[in-house]
PDB file of C-alpha atoms in Angstrom:
ATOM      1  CA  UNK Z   1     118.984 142.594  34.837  1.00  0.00           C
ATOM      2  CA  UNK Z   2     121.296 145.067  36.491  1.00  0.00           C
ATOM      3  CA  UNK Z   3     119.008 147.913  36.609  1.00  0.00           C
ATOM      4  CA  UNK Z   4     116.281 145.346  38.697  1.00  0.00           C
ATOM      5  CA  UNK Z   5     118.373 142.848  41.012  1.00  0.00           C
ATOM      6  CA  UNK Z   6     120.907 144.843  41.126  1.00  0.00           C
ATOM      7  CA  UNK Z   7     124.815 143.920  40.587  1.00  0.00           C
ATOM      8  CA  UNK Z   8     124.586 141.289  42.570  1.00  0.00           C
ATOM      9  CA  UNK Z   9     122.418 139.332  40.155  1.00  0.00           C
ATOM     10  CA  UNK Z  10     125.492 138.792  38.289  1.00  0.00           C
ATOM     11  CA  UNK Z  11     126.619 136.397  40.772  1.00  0.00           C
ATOM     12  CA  UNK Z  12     123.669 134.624  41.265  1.00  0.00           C
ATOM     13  CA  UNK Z  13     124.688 130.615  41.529  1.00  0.00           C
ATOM     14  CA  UNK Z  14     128.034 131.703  42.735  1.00  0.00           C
ATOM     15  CA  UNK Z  15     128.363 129.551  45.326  1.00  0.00           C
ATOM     16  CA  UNK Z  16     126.830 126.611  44.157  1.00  0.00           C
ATOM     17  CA  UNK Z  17     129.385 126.981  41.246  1.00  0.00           C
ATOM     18  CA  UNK Z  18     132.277 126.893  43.534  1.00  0.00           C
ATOM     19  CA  UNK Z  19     130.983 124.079  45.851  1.00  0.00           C
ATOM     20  CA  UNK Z  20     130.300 121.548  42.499  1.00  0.00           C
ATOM     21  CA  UNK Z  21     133.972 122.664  41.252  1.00  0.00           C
ATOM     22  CA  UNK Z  22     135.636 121.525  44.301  1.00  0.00           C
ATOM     23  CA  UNK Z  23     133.643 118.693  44.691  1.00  0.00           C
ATOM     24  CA  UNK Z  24     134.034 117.759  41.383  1.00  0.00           C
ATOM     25  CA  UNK Z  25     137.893 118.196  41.454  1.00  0.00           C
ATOM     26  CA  UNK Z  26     138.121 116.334  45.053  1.00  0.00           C
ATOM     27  CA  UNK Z  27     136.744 113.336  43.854  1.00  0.00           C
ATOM     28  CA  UNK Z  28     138.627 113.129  40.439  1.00  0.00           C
ATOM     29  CA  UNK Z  29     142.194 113.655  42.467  1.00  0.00           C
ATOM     30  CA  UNK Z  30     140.540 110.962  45.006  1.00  0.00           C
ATOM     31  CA  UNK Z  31     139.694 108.534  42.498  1.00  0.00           C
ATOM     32  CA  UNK Z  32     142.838 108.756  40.518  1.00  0.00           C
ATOM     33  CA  UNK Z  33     144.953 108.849  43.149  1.00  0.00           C
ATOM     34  CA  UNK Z  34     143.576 105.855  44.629  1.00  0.00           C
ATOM     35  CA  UNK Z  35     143.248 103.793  41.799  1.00  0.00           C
ATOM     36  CA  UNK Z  36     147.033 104.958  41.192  1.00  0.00           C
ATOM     37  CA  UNK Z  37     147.547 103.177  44.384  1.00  0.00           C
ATOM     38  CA  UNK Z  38     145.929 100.049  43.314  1.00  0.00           C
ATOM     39  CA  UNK Z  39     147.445  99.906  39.567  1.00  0.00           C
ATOM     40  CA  UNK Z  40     150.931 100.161  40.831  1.00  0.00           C
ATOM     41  CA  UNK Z  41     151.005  97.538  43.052  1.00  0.00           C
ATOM     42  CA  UNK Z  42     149.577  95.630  39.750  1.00  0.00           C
ATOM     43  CA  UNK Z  43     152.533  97.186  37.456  1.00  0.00           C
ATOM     44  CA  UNK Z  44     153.655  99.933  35.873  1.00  0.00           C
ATOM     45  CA  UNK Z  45     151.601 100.119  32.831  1.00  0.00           C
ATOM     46  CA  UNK Z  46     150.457 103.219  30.857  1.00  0.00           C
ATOM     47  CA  UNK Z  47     147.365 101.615  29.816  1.00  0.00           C
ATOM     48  CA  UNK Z  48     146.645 101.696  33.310  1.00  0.00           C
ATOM     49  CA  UNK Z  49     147.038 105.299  33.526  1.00  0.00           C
ATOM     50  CA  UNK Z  50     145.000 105.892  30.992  1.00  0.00           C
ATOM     51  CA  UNK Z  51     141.999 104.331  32.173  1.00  0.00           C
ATOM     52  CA  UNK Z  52     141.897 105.500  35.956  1.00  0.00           C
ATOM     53  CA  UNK Z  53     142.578 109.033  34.314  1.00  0.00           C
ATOM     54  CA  UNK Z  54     139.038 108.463  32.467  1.00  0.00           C
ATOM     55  CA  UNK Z  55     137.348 106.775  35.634  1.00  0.00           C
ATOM     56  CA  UNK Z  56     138.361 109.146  37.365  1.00  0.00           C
ATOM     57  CA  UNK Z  57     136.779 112.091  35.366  1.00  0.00           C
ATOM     58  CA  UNK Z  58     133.494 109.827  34.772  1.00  0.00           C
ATOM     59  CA  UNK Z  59     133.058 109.643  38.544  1.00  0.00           C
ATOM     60  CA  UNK Z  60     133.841 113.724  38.791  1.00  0.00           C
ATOM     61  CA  UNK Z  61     131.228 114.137  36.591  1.00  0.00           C
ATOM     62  CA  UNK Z  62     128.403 111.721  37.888  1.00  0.00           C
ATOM     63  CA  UNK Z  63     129.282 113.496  41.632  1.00  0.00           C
ATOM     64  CA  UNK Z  64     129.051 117.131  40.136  1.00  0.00           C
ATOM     65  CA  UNK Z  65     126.329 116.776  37.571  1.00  0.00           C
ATOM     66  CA  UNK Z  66     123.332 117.646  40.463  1.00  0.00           C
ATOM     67  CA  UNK Z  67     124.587 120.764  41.621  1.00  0.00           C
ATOM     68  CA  UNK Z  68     125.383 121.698  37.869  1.00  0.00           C
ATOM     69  CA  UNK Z  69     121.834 121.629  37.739  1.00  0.00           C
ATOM     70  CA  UNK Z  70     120.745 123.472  40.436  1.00  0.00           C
ATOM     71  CA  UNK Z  71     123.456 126.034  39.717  1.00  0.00           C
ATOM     72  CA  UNK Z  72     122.040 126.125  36.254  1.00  0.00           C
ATOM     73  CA  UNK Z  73     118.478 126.816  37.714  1.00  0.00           C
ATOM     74  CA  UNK Z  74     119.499 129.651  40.294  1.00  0.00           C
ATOM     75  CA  UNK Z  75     120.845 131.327  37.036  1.00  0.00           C
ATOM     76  CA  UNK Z  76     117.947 130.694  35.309  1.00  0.00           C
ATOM     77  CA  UNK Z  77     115.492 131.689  37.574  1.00  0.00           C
ATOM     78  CA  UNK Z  78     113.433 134.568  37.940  1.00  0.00           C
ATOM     79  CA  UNK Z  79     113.098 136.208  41.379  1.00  0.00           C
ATOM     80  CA  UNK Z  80     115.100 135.438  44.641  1.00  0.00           C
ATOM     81  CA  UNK Z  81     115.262 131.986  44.387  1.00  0.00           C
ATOM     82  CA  UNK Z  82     118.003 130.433  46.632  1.00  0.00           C
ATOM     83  CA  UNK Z  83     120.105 127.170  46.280  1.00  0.00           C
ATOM     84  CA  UNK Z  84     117.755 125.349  48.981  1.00  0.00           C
ATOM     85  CA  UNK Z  85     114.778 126.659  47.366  1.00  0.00           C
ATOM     86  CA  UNK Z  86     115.581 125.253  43.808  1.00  0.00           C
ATOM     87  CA  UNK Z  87     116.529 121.612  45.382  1.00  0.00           C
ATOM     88  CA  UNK Z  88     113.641 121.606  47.158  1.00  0.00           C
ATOM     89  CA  UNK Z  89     111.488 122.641  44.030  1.00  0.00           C
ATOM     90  CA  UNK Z  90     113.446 120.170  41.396  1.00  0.00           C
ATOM     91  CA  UNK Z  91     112.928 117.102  43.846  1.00  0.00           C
ATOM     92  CA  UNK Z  92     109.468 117.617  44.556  1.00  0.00           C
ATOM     93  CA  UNK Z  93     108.563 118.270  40.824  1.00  0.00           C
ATOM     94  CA  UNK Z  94     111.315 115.376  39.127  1.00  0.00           C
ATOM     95  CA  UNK Z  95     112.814 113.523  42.067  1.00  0.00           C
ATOM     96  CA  UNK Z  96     116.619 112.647  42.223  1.00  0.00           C
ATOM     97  CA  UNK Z  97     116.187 112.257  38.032  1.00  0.00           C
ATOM     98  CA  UNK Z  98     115.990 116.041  37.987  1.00  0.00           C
ATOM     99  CA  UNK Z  99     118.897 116.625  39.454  1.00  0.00           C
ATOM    100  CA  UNK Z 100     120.674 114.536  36.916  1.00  0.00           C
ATOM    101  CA  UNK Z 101     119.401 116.259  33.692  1.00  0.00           C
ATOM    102  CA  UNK Z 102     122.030 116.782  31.325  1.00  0.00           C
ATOM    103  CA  UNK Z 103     124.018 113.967  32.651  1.00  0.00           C
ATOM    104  CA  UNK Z 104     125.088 112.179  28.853  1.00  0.00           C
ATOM    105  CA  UNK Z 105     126.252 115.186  27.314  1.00  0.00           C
ATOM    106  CA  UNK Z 106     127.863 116.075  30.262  1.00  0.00           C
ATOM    107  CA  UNK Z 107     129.775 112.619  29.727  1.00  0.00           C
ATOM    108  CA  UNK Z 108     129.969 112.678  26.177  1.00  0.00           C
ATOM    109  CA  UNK Z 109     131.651 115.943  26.598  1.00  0.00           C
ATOM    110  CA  UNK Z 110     134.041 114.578  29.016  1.00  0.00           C
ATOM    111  CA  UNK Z 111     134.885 111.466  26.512  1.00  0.00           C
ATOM    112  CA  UNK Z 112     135.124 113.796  23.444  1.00  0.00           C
ATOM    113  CA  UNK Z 113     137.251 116.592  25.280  1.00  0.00           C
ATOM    114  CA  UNK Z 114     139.632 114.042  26.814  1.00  0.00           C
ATOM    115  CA  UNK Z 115     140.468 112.008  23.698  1.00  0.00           C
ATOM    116  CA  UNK Z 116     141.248 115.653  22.376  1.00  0.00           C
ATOM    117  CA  UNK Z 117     143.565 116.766  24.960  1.00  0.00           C
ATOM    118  CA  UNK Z 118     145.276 113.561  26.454  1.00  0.00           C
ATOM    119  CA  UNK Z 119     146.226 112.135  23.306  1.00  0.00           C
ATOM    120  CA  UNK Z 120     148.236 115.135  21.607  1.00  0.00           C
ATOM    121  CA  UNK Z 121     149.881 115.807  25.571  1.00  0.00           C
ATOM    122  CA  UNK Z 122     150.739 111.740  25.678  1.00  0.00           C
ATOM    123  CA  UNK Z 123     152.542 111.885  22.072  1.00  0.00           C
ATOM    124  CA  UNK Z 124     154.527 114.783  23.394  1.00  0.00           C
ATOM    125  CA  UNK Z 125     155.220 113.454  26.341  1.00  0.00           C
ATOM    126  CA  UNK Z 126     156.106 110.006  24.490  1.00  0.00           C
ATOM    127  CA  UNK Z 127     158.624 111.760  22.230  1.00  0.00           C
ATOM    128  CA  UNK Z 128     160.366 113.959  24.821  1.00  0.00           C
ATOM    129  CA  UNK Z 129     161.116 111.386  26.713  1.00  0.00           C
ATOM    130  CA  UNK Z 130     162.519 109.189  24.142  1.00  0.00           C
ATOM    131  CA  UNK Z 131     164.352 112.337  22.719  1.00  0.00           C
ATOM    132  CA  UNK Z 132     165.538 113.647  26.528  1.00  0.00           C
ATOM    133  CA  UNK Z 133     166.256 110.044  28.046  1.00  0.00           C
ATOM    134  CA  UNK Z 134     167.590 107.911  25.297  1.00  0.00           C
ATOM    135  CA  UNK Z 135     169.032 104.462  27.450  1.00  0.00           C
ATOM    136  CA  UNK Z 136     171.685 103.904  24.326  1.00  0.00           C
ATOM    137  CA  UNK Z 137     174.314 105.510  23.811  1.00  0.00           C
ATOM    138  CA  UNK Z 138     176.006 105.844  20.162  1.00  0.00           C
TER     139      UNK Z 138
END
């Protein structure tokens, strides 16, 4: 691949890469921090927290998922293909459905990976709390 396109081929989808990350990451802080907003005029409840963390990522990944794929295609791709080529060529051949292949693992990913991380970092958190800021006194 090198000795063809050059170094530069090893960067191809770069910047559609970088403009789904900070999409993607803009709209979960957005979304969370809104709905934040919202739940604590509500109450303070952790159940709360836990659910706008999820929406939050669900609606990261529905808003990132399309240039994902077109990111994955300018990798893919054979020749000098740009990122206005490929979305031109995936909506004319699949329409906006094209552009959300992959979308369920994609979420199922997100489920599976969050249930990992957030429950083991909410014990934690859970139990230094209770060990650091103990209300009674002995």
């Amino acid at each position: 691949m090198i000795s063809e396109h050059g170094l530069v081929s090893l960067y191809r989808g770069f910047w559609s890469m970088l403009c789904c990350s900070v999409i993607s990451r803009t709209v979960r802080y957005a979304v969370y921090q809104a709905s934040r907003k919202k739940d604590q005029k509500d109450d303070d409840n952790s159940s709360g927290y836990d659910i706008w963390l999820y929406v939050a990522g669900l609606s990261s990944v529905l808003v990132s998922t399309p240039f994902d794929v077109v990111t994955t295609q300018i990798q893919n791709s054979v020749g000098p293909y740009n990122t206005l080529s490929i979305t031109k060529h995936l909506w004319e051949a699949e329409g906006i459905l094209g552009f959300f292949r992959g979308l369920v693992p994609r979420l199922l990913k997100f489920g599976i990976l969050g249930s990992i991380l957030y429950f083991p970092s909410s014990l934690l958190k859970k139990h230094i709390s209770e060990l650091f800021y103990k209300t009674d006194v002995e």
